[in-house]
Tab-separated table of C-alpha atoms in Angstrom:
chain	number	residue	atom	x	y	z
A	1	MET	CA	0.053	0.196	0.162
A	2	ALA	CA	1.119	3.445	-1.001
A	3	THR	CA	1.883	5.889	2.025
A	4	ILE	CA	0.664	9.595	0.915
A	5	LEU	CA	2.948	11.923	2.258
A	6	LYS	CA	1.364	15.111	0.214
A	7	ASN	CA	-2.009	14.999	-1.736
A	8	ALA	CA	-3.360	17.423	-4.367
A	9	VAL	CA	-6.742	19.300	-4.112
A	10	PRO	CA	-9.999	17.393	-4.474
A	11	LYS	CA	-10.969	16.399	-8.158
A	12	ALA	CA	-14.186	18.046	-7.749
A	13	GLU	CA	-12.697	21.841	-7.712
A	14	VAL	CA	-10.667	20.683	-10.940
A	15	THR	CA	-13.962	19.543	-12.537
A	16	ALA	CA	-15.676	22.301	-11.353
A	17	SER	CA	-13.373	24.663	-13.059
A	18	LEU	CA	-13.217	22.850	-16.338
A	19	GLY	CA	-17.164	23.391	-16.369
A	20	GLN	CA	-16.895	27.373	-16.705
A	21	VAL	CA	-14.004	27.076	-19.012
A	22	CYS	CA	-16.347	24.708	-21.732
A	23	GLU	CA	-18.757	27.491	-21.471
A	24	THR	CA	-16.344	30.454	-22.208
A	25	VAL	CA	-15.150	28.493	-25.163
A	26	ALA	CA	-18.376	27.084	-26.863
A	27	GLY	CA	-19.239	31.020	-26.261
A	28	VAL	CA	-15.961	32.293	-28.108
A	29	ILE	CA	-16.506	29.917	-30.883
A	30	ALA	CA	-20.018	30.418	-31.432
A	31	ASP	CA	-19.104	33.985	-31.789
A	32	ILE	CA	-15.991	33.653	-34.550
A	33	ARG	CA	-18.733	31.406	-36.081
A	34	GLU	CA	-20.746	34.102	-36.682
A	35	ARG	CA	-18.790	37.251	-37.176
A	36	GLY	CA	-15.546	35.776	-38.246
A	37	ASP	CA	-12.678	38.350	-38.141
A	38	GLU	CA	-14.682	40.977	-36.207
A	39	ALA	CA	-14.612	38.668	-33.053
A	40	VAL	CA	-11.251	37.249	-33.781
A	41	ARG	CA	-10.188	40.606	-33.219
A	42	ALA	CA	-12.599	41.171	-30.757
A	43	TYR	CA	-11.155	38.504	-28.659
A	44	SER	CA	-7.709	39.492	-29.484
A	45	GLU	CA	-8.336	43.064	-27.933
A	46	LYS	CA	-9.704	41.328	-24.717
A	47	PHE	CA	-7.546	38.943	-23.911
A	48	ASP	CA	-4.303	40.153	-25.250
A	49	LYS	CA	-4.559	43.587	-25.488
A	50	TRP	CA	-3.055	43.079	-29.294
A	51	SER	CA	-4.910	44.651	-32.325
A	52	PRO	CA	-2.736	45.367	-35.626
A	53	ASP	CA	-3.717	46.224	-39.116
A	54	SER	CA	-3.190	42.587	-39.857
A	55	PHE	CA	-2.584	39.405	-37.472
A	56	ARG	CA	-0.552	37.600	-40.273
A	57	LEU	CA	2.926	38.490	-40.724
A	58	SER	CA	4.279	39.688	-43.959
A	59	ASP	CA	7.317	38.353	-45.505
A	60	GLU	CA	9.147	41.623	-44.851
A	61	GLU	CA	8.171	41.876	-41.514
A	62	ILE	CA	9.122	38.243	-40.475
A	63	GLN	CA	12.589	38.944	-42.156
A	64	LYS	CA	13.178	41.830	-40.025
A	65	ILE	CA	11.876	40.020	-36.998
A	66	VAL	CA	14.172	37.457	-37.555
A	67	ALA	CA	17.162	39.676	-37.928
A	68	SER	CA	16.449	41.467	-34.820
A	69	VAL	CA	17.295	37.802	-33.144
A	70	PRO	CA	20.647	37.239	-31.772
A	71	GLN	CA	22.890	34.848	-33.701
A	72	GLN	CA	23.413	32.344	-30.998
A	73	VAL	CA	19.627	32.052	-30.378
A	74	ILE	CA	18.963	31.457	-34.332
A	75	ASP	CA	22.058	28.658	-34.040
A	76	ASP	CA	20.321	26.952	-31.366
A	77	ILE	CA	16.956	27.261	-32.950
A	78	ARG	CA	18.692	25.754	-35.903
A	79	PHE	CA	20.494	22.710	-34.017
A	80	VAL	CA	17.315	21.713	-31.882
A	81	GLN	CA	15.014	21.530	-35.134
A	82	GLU	CA	17.518	19.496	-36.583
A	83	GLN	CA	17.288	17.099	-33.866
A	84	VAL	CA	13.743	17.181	-34.065
A	85	ARG	CA	13.801	16.596	-37.982
A	86	THR	CA	16.085	13.843	-37.585
A	87	PHE	CA	13.938	12.118	-35.291
A	88	ALA	CA	10.828	12.593	-37.198
A	89	ARG	CA	12.840	11.520	-40.644
A	90	HIS	CA	13.262	7.906	-38.552
A	91	GLN	CA	9.599	8.039	-37.600
A	92	LEU	CA	8.690	8.516	-41.411
A	93	ALA	CA	11.275	5.764	-42.491
A	94	SER	CA	9.061	3.200	-40.355
A	95	MET	CA	6.170	4.045	-41.947
A	96	THR	CA	5.998	1.686	-44.520
A	97	GLU	CA	3.765	1.734	-47.759
A	98	PHE	CA	2.720	-1.781	-49.384
A	99	GLU	CA	0.808	-3.232	-52.014
A	100	VAL	CA	0.283	-6.936	-51.618
A	101	GLU	CA	-1.569	-9.869	-53.941
A	102	THR	CA	-3.416	-11.801	-51.250
A	103	LEU	CA	-5.500	-14.048	-54.240
A	104	PRO	CA	-4.856	-14.199	-57.914
A	105	GLY	CA	-5.302	-10.682	-59.081
A	106	VAL	CA	-6.303	-9.191	-55.768
A	107	LYS	CA	-4.115	-6.140	-54.835
A	108	LEU	CA	-4.652	-4.648	-51.648
A	109	GLY	CA	-2.376	-1.791	-50.752
A	110	GLN	CA	-1.502	1.113	-48.051
A	111	LYS	CA	-0.340	4.593	-48.614
A	112	HIS	CA	0.309	7.775	-46.699
A	113	ILE	CA	-1.062	10.838	-47.686
A	114	PRO	CA	-0.217	13.887	-45.520
A	115	VAL	CA	-3.071	16.351	-44.573
A	116	GLN	CA	-3.105	19.563	-46.988
A	117	ALA	CA	-3.085	22.142	-44.381
A	118	ALA	CA	-2.226	22.037	-40.683
A	119	GLY	CA	-2.386	24.542	-37.918
A	120	ALA	CA	0.533	24.713	-35.470
A	121	TYR	CA	-0.623	26.092	-32.358
A	122	ILE	CA	2.469	27.897	-30.161
A	123	PRO	CA	1.651	28.774	-26.614
A	124	GLY	CA	3.421	32.212	-25.652
A	125	GLY	CA	0.969	34.067	-22.829
A	126	ARG	CA	3.540	33.573	-20.421
A	127	TYR	CA	6.878	32.462	-22.194
A	128	PRO	CA	8.064	32.366	-25.366
A	129	LEU	CA	7.463	28.645	-25.967
A	130	THR	CA	9.964	28.540	-29.188
A	131	ALA	CA	10.185	24.878	-28.899
A	132	SER	CA	6.693	24.420	-29.692
A	133	ALA	CA	7.310	25.652	-33.202
A	134	HIS	CA	10.036	22.692	-33.762
A	135	MET	CA	7.735	20.122	-32.360
A	136	THR	CA	4.558	21.325	-34.338
A	137	ILE	CA	6.014	22.608	-37.735
A	138	VAL	CA	9.073	20.699	-38.366
A	139	THR	CA	7.171	17.683	-37.828
A	140	ALA	CA	4.344	18.532	-40.184
A	141	LYS	CA	6.559	19.484	-42.828
A	142	VAL	CA	8.660	16.044	-42.931
A	143	ALA	CA	5.379	14.551	-42.949
A	144	GLY	CA	5.121	16.568	-45.969
A	145	VAL	CA	2.123	18.668	-45.649
A	146	PRO	CA	1.855	21.745	-48.080
A	147	ARG	CA	0.541	24.428	-45.924
A	148	VAL	CA	1.262	24.948	-42.275
A	149	VAL	CA	-0.291	27.803	-40.692
A	150	ALA	CA	1.277	28.880	-37.129
A	151	CYS	CA	-0.238	31.127	-34.755
A	152	THR	CA	1.267	32.228	-31.489
A	153	PRO	CA	0.107	35.274	-29.179
A	154	PRO	CA	1.773	38.685	-28.539
A	155	ILE	CA	3.118	38.381	-25.011
A	156	HIS	CA	2.587	41.718	-22.901
A	157	GLY	CA	1.708	43.443	-26.050
A	158	GLU	CA	5.304	42.779	-27.389
A	159	ILE	CA	6.266	40.452	-30.665
A	160	PRO	CA	7.134	37.291	-29.748
A	161	ALA	CA	10.818	37.557	-31.908
A	162	ALA	CA	12.503	34.351	-30.948
A	163	THR	CA	8.991	32.396	-31.245
A	164	VAL	CA	8.299	33.832	-35.122
A	165	ALA	CA	12.123	33.129	-35.855
A	166	ALA	CA	11.634	29.606	-34.709
A	167	ALA	CA	8.447	29.132	-36.666
A	168	HIS	CA	10.205	30.618	-39.717
A	169	LEU	CA	13.095	28.655	-39.587
A	170	ALA	CA	10.982	25.498	-39.092
A	171	GLY	CA	8.972	26.304	-42.396
A	172	ALA	CA	5.801	27.818	-41.714
A	173	ASP	CA	3.949	29.171	-44.457
A	174	GLU	CA	2.063	31.646	-42.649
A	175	ILE	CA	2.923	33.070	-38.975
A	176	TRP	CA	-0.051	34.748	-37.483
A	177	LEU	CA	0.320	36.777	-34.126
A	178	LEU	CA	-2.696	35.141	-32.558
A	179	GLY	CA	-3.477	33.308	-29.616
A	180	GLY	CA	-6.091	31.546	-27.021
A	181	VAL	CA	-9.412	30.188	-28.498
A	182	GLN	CA	-9.751	33.159	-31.204
A	183	ALA	CA	-6.717	31.301	-32.868
A	184	VAL	CA	-7.671	28.137	-32.545
A	185	ALA	CA	-11.213	28.709	-33.917
A	186	ALA	CA	-9.947	30.799	-36.582
A	187	MET	CA	-7.960	27.965	-38.181
A	188	ALA	CA	-10.430	25.486	-37.643
A	189	VAL	CA	-13.400	27.470	-39.044
A	190	GLY	CA	-11.718	30.073	-41.550
A	191	THR	CA	-12.730	33.469	-41.548
A	192	ASP	CA	-12.320	35.937	-44.426
A	193	ALA	CA	-8.360	36.677	-43.605
A	194	MET	CA	-7.715	33.023	-43.006
A	195	GLN	CA	-8.560	30.082	-44.778
A	196	PRO	CA	-9.254	27.102	-42.648
A	197	VAL	CA	-6.785	23.940	-41.779
A	198	ASN	CA	-7.585	20.109	-41.638
A	199	LEU	CA	-5.834	19.530	-38.164
A	200	ILE	CA	-4.395	21.378	-35.277
A	201	ALA	CA	-1.557	20.287	-33.416
A	202	GLY	CA	0.213	22.173	-30.332
A	203	PRO	CA	0.131	22.482	-26.670
A	204	GLY	CA	-1.860	25.368	-24.866
A	205	ASN	CA	-3.682	25.861	-21.697
A	206	ALA	CA	-7.423	24.666	-20.549
A	207	TYR	CA	-8.930	27.027	-23.058
A	208	VAL	CA	-6.716	25.853	-26.026
A	209	ALA	CA	-7.178	21.964	-25.042
A	210	GLU	CA	-11.375	22.792	-24.994
A	211	ALA	CA	-11.089	24.385	-27.665
A	212	LYS	CA	-9.622	21.832	-29.613
A	213	ARG	CA	-11.694	19.084	-27.912
A	214	GLN	CA	-15.037	21.093	-29.295
A	215	LEU	CA	-13.622	21.556	-32.718
A	216	PHE	CA	-12.486	17.604	-33.031
A	217	GLY	CA	-14.449	16.398	-35.803
A	218	GLU	CA	-15.035	18.686	-37.686
A	219	ILE	CA	-10.955	19.272	-37.524
A	220	GLY	CA	-8.521	16.830	-36.958
A	221	ILE	CA	-6.402	17.391	-33.350
A	222	ASP	CA	-3.624	16.131	-32.390
A	223	LEU	CA	-4.641	15.291	-28.973
A	224	LEU	CA	-5.665	17.017	-26.099
A	225	ALA	CA	-2.278	18.306	-24.495
A	226	GLY	CA	-3.964	20.251	-21.294
A	227	PRO	CA	-1.204	21.305	-18.493
A	228	THR	CA	1.797	19.797	-18.438
A	229	GLU	CA	2.641	16.939	-16.235
A	230	ILE	CA	5.657	15.453	-14.051
A	231	LEU	CA	5.856	11.929	-12.499
A	232	VAL	CA	8.989	11.397	-10.801
A	233	LEU	CA	9.956	7.494	-9.865
A	234	ALA	CA	12.826	7.366	-7.677
A	235	ASP	CA	14.352	4.552	-5.573
A	236	ALA	CA	16.394	4.485	-2.319
A	237	ASP	CA	19.776	5.766	-4.382
A	238	ALA	CA	17.918	8.848	-5.948
A	239	ASP	CA	18.973	12.348	-5.108
A	240	PRO	CA	16.460	14.545	-3.257
A	241	PHE	CA	17.940	17.717	-4.887
A	242	THR	CA	17.588	16.725	-8.067
A	243	CYS	CA	13.823	15.086	-7.822
A	244	ALA	CA	13.134	18.548	-6.688
A	245	VAL	CA	14.552	20.812	-9.500
A	246	ASP	CA	12.666	18.279	-11.771
A	247	LEU	CA	9.723	18.351	-10.239
A	248	LEU	CA	9.633	22.503	-10.277
A	249	SER	CA	11.208	22.472	-14.047
A	250	GLN	CA	7.619	21.275	-14.989
A	251	ALA	CA	5.529	23.082	-11.947
A	252	GLU	CA	6.946	26.115	-13.399
A	253	HIS	CA	4.694	25.575	-16.830
A	254	GLY	CA	1.196	26.960	-14.626
A	255	PRO	CA	-0.664	27.211	-11.538
A	256	ASP	CA	-2.188	24.020	-12.446
A	257	SER	CA	0.401	21.986	-13.602
A	258	PRO	CA	0.621	18.252	-11.555
A	259	ALA	CA	4.189	17.224	-9.919
A	260	VAL	CA	4.430	14.078	-8.349
A	261	LEU	CA	6.926	12.037	-6.439
A	262	ILE	CA	6.438	8.174	-6.263
A	263	SER	CA	9.240	6.814	-4.150
A	264	THR	CA	10.510	3.186	-2.480
A	265	SER	CA	12.272	5.271	0.078
A	266	ARG	CA	10.585	7.376	2.608
A	267	GLU	CA	13.631	9.523	3.286
A	268	VAL	CA	14.253	10.114	-0.575
A	269	ALA	CA	10.738	11.360	-0.230
A	270	GLU	CA	11.035	13.716	2.725
A	271	LYS	CA	14.066	15.110	1.597
A	272	THR	CA	12.425	15.725	-1.750
A	273	ILE	CA	9.619	17.723	-0.246
A	274	ALA	CA	12.336	19.863	1.878
A	275	GLU	CA	14.242	20.555	-0.912
A	276	VAL	CA	11.474	21.807	-3.017
A	277	GLU	CA	10.498	24.062	-0.150
A	278	LYS	CA	14.030	25.708	-0.246
A	279	LEU	CA	13.983	26.148	-3.832
A	280	LEU	CA	10.730	27.604	-3.896
A	281	PRO	CA	10.967	30.983	-2.610
A	282	SER	CA	13.961	31.994	-4.914
A	283	MET	CA	12.531	30.573	-8.133
A	284	PRO	CA	12.147	33.595	-10.550
A	285	THR	CA	8.823	31.575	-12.115
A	286	ARG	CA	7.750	31.192	-8.398
A	287	ASP	CA	4.147	32.719	-9.073
A	288	PHE	CA	3.170	29.642	-11.224
A	289	ALA	CA	5.361	26.976	-9.672
A	290	GLU	CA	4.205	27.863	-5.847
A	291	PRO	CA	0.333	26.989	-6.680
A	292	ALA	CA	1.240	24.157	-8.851
A	293	TRP	CA	3.041	22.293	-6.223
A	294	ARG	CA	0.719	23.548	-3.441
A	295	ASP	CA	-2.658	22.797	-5.314
A	296	HIS	CA	-1.360	19.665	-7.378
A	297	GLY	CA	1.825	18.259	-6.125
A	298	GLN	CA	2.044	14.879	-4.669
A	299	VAL	CA	4.435	12.338	-3.252
A	300	HIS	CA	3.612	8.729	-2.416
A	301	VAL	CA	6.134	6.318	-1.183
A	302	VAL	CA	5.698	2.462	-2.050
A	303	ASP	CA	7.154	-1.117	-0.949
A	304	SER	CA	8.988	-2.200	-3.809
A	305	LEU	CA	9.497	-1.030	-7.385
A	306	ASP	CA	6.681	-3.480	-9.029
A	307	GLU	CA	4.493	-1.182	-6.773
A	308	MET	CA	5.992	1.886	-8.041
A	309	TYR	CA	5.417	1.024	-11.546
A	310	ALA	CA	1.918	-0.264	-11.010
A	311	LEU	CA	1.357	3.206	-9.389
A	312	ALA	CA	2.801	5.048	-12.143
A	313	ASP	CA	0.402	3.525	-14.780
A	314	ASP	CA	-2.474	4.332	-12.873
A	315	PHE	CA	-1.340	7.828	-12.979
A	316	ALA	CA	-0.789	7.732	-16.896
A	317	PHE	CA	1.362	10.807	-16.837
A	318	GLU	CA	2.605	12.786	-19.952
A	319	HIS	CA	6.449	12.861	-18.643
A	320	VAL	CA	7.892	10.037	-16.533
A	321	GLU	CA	11.360	10.465	-14.943
A	322	VAL	CA	13.099	7.318	-13.536
A	323	LEU	CA	15.649	7.869	-11.126
A	324	THR	CA	16.253	4.619	-10.472
A	325	ALA	CA	19.400	1.844	-10.344
A	326	GLU	CA	17.928	0.515	-13.485
A	327	PRO	CA	15.922	2.645	-15.151
A	328	ARG	CA	15.659	0.768	-18.568
A	329	LEU	CA	13.576	-1.692	-16.221
A	330	ALA	CA	10.747	0.835	-16.715
A	331	LEU	CA	10.526	0.001	-20.400
A	332	GLU	CA	9.508	-3.540	-19.561
A	333	LYS	CA	7.389	-2.515	-16.750
A	334	MET	CA	5.363	0.408	-17.773
A	335	THR	CA	2.459	0.745	-20.696
A	336	GLN	CA	1.029	3.970	-19.649
A	337	TYR	CA	2.878	7.169	-20.222
A	338	GLY	CA	3.673	10.201	-22.830
A	339	ALA	CA	7.305	10.001	-22.521
A	340	LEU	CA	9.752	8.104	-20.423
A	341	PHE	CA	12.844	10.061	-19.298
A	342	LEU	CA	15.464	7.279	-18.283
A	343	GLY	CA	18.278	8.130	-15.635
A	344	GLU	CA	19.529	10.915	-13.774
A	345	GLY	CA	21.563	11.983	-17.189
A	346	THR	CA	18.414	12.529	-18.923
A	347	CYS	CA	15.339	15.012	-17.968
A	348	VAL	CA	11.980	16.078	-18.872
A	349	SER	CA	13.559	19.261	-19.771
A	350	PHE	CA	15.664	17.757	-22.292
A	351	GLY	CA	12.481	16.565	-24.081
A	352	ASP	CA	10.776	19.648	-23.711
A	353	LYS	CA	13.625	21.903	-25.199
A	354	VAL	CA	16.504	19.948	-27.349
A	355	ILE	CA	16.951	16.308	-27.456
A	356	GLY	CA	14.377	15.948	-30.787
A	357	THR	CA	11.752	13.799	-29.400
A	358	ASN	CA	7.734	15.749	-29.470
A	359	HIS	CA	7.305	17.339	-26.860
A	360	VAL	CA	3.531	17.597	-27.265
A	361	LEU	CA	1.898	14.095	-25.252
A	362	PRO	CA	-0.442	13.103	-23.612
A	363	THR	CA	-2.164	14.260	-20.518
A	364	ARG	CA	-4.994	13.928	-17.704
A	365	GLY	CA	-4.666	10.158	-18.686
A	366	ALA	CA	-4.975	10.299	-22.290
A	367	ALA	CA	-1.911	7.900	-22.351
A	368	ARG	CA	-4.116	4.948	-21.478
A	369	TYR	CA	-5.216	5.362	-25.465
A	370	THR	CA	-2.762	7.323	-27.358
A	371	GLY	CA	0.749	8.622	-27.289
A	372	GLY	CA	2.175	12.017	-28.416
A	373	LEU	CA	2.401	13.774	-31.493
A	374	TRP	CA	4.820	12.452	-34.073
A	375	VAL	CA	5.156	12.192	-38.059
A	376	GLY	CA	2.436	9.791	-38.440
A	377	LYS	CA	-0.639	12.366	-37.091
A	378	TYR	CA	-0.055	14.655	-40.013
A	379	LEU	CA	-0.409	11.493	-42.392
A	380	LYS	CA	-3.912	9.649	-43.603
A	381	THR	CA	-3.003	6.136	-43.893
A	382	VAL	CA	-5.323	5.066	-46.781
A	383	THR	CA	-6.037	1.728	-48.230
A	384	TYR	CA	-6.470	0.728	-52.500
A	385	GLN	CA	-7.722	-2.442	-53.798
A	386	GLU	CA	-7.701	-3.719	-57.182
A	387	VAL	CA	-9.354	-6.837	-58.482
A	388	THR	CA	-8.178	-8.276	-62.213
A	389	ASP	CA	-8.138	-11.864	-62.096
A	390	THR	CA	-11.572	-13.282	-63.455
A	391	GLU	CA	-11.754	-16.259	-60.780
A	392	SER	CA	-11.067	-13.980	-58.028
A	393	GLN	CA	-14.031	-11.684	-58.971
A	394	ALA	CA	-16.065	-14.389	-59.453
A	395	LEU	CA	-15.090	-16.169	-56.205
A	396	LEU	CA	-15.532	-12.956	-54.460
A	397	GLY	CA	-18.470	-11.612	-56.118
A	398	ARG	CA	-20.344	-14.795	-54.904
A	399	LEU	CA	-19.080	-14.628	-51.396
A	400	CYS	CA	-19.795	-10.953	-51.124
A	401	GLY	CA	-23.655	-11.975	-52.483
A	402	ARG	CA	-24.111	-14.897	-49.589
A	403	ALA	CA	-22.335	-12.609	-46.921
A	404	SER	CA	-24.437	-9.247	-47.531
A	405	ARG	CA	-27.626	-11.475	-47.967
A	406	VAL	CA	-27.166	-12.792	-44.142
A	407	GLU	CA	-26.896	-9.421	-43.122
A	408	LEU	CA	-30.288	-8.300	-45.092
A	409	PHE	CA	-28.009	-6.050	-47.169
A	410	GLU	CA	-29.656	-6.528	-50.699
A	411	GLY	CA	-27.637	-3.819	-52.559
A	412	HIS	CA	-24.456	-4.787	-51.441
A	413	ALA	CA	-25.216	-8.304	-52.040
A	414	ARG	CA	-26.326	-7.709	-55.636
A	415	SER	CA	-22.895	-5.527	-56.376
A	416	GLY	CA	-21.177	-9.103	-56.006
A	417	ASP	CA	-23.558	-11.020	-58.196
A	418	VAL	CA	-22.643	-8.565	-60.822
A	419	ARG	CA	-19.097	-9.217	-60.588
A	420	ALA	CA	-19.938	-12.713	-60.812
A	421	ALA	CA	-21.769	-12.674	-63.615
A	422	LYS	CA	-19.497	-10.519	-65.798
A	423	ALA	CA	-16.333	-12.722	-64.550
A	424	ALA	CA	-18.025	-16.206	-64.870
A	425	GLY	CA	-21.585	-15.875	-66.419
A	426	ASP	CA	-23.324	-16.209	-63.193
A	427	ALA	CA	-27.134	-15.961	-63.458
A	428	LEU	CA	-28.954	-12.650	-62.036
A	429	PRO	CA	-32.589	-13.586	-61.257
A	430	TRP	CA	-33.541	-10.044	-59.974
A	431	ALA	CA	-32.478	-8.513	-63.024
A	432	ALA	CA	-34.368	-10.466	-65.487
A	433	ASP	CA	-36.630	-7.382	-65.659
A	434	ALA	CA	-33.977	-5.172	-66.151
């Protein structure tokens, strides 16, 4: 049995706040459907204090903004994007197209077609999240998406130059300084100024995630990536200071970001809590990290590694950092997570910022049924069929007729009958008067 040294606020409180988010988002989307660009501008003014002549940056404006970014930042962006691009290319290479002959003259095939327009949402209300540009845009371009629309909000009324540079260098075809629900809705339903996209990818706050949820079906989405989560798994040899630093590294994302420790050592758990309390007062991002830890932080002590991995799977968290003597054991023991970070030499922040795997990952238990954003999300895996052998046409036609009539689908049956008749001269008694 696990011992809980620290628990989060009751789920009922979180659920109640999500209800208000749902209602607000629905109203914004409905208004943008009705009033288009006028509504988009109104919400941008209301939420971001931003209302330029055009929300879309011109090529000249982009070049000017990129030129304002320090060269070291540009070099670092290029390096990180190459890591993301390399990993995405390996993912793409793992997706094979094929054609197989299953019966004489019966050819079945599979191919991958990129979506024709994708929206990349790059959060930025609090920080300039350049890494989200790498993850959404680079991956889409590796998949072959011909039109990628990038949306990112201004920060305190200022243009986030590094984010614009990252979006441009990643290959975005359009860059819009637009954020929040208004950006997601505009990309999804389209306005006079913006043509709609087929799929929207990227993380965001609770409002952005809810907008994607409500619009799913009308457009595709990557996944419901809500407030970031970190789960640290630590044995008796883990360093409590490292555990504390890494927990707070994700708590700083926002006041609703869960940070959880599970340890087989009560001593490590208690020392980690103490280290968190030491580190928090001097953190520049304390305004977000402190309420996140206070309201959503948890610490559990378990009796064994097996119990630790089982409890971790119950959480099904986005990021799972394994600080144990044999971290790769988690690859065998765990099945429900967005991404694993194995050993003290690896940290979640590497995945967020620089290492090359995608940081758009499932939250709120979604790891039970999906992984994170990857190159395949931008591809439609489609099939095709061709039957050229007359014996196979007759065989399948007769089978189709029998199978369809079992289900009382006479129209389907007759399509099969016609193939058998044309291929082998079978009678069509139902067509005697045709």
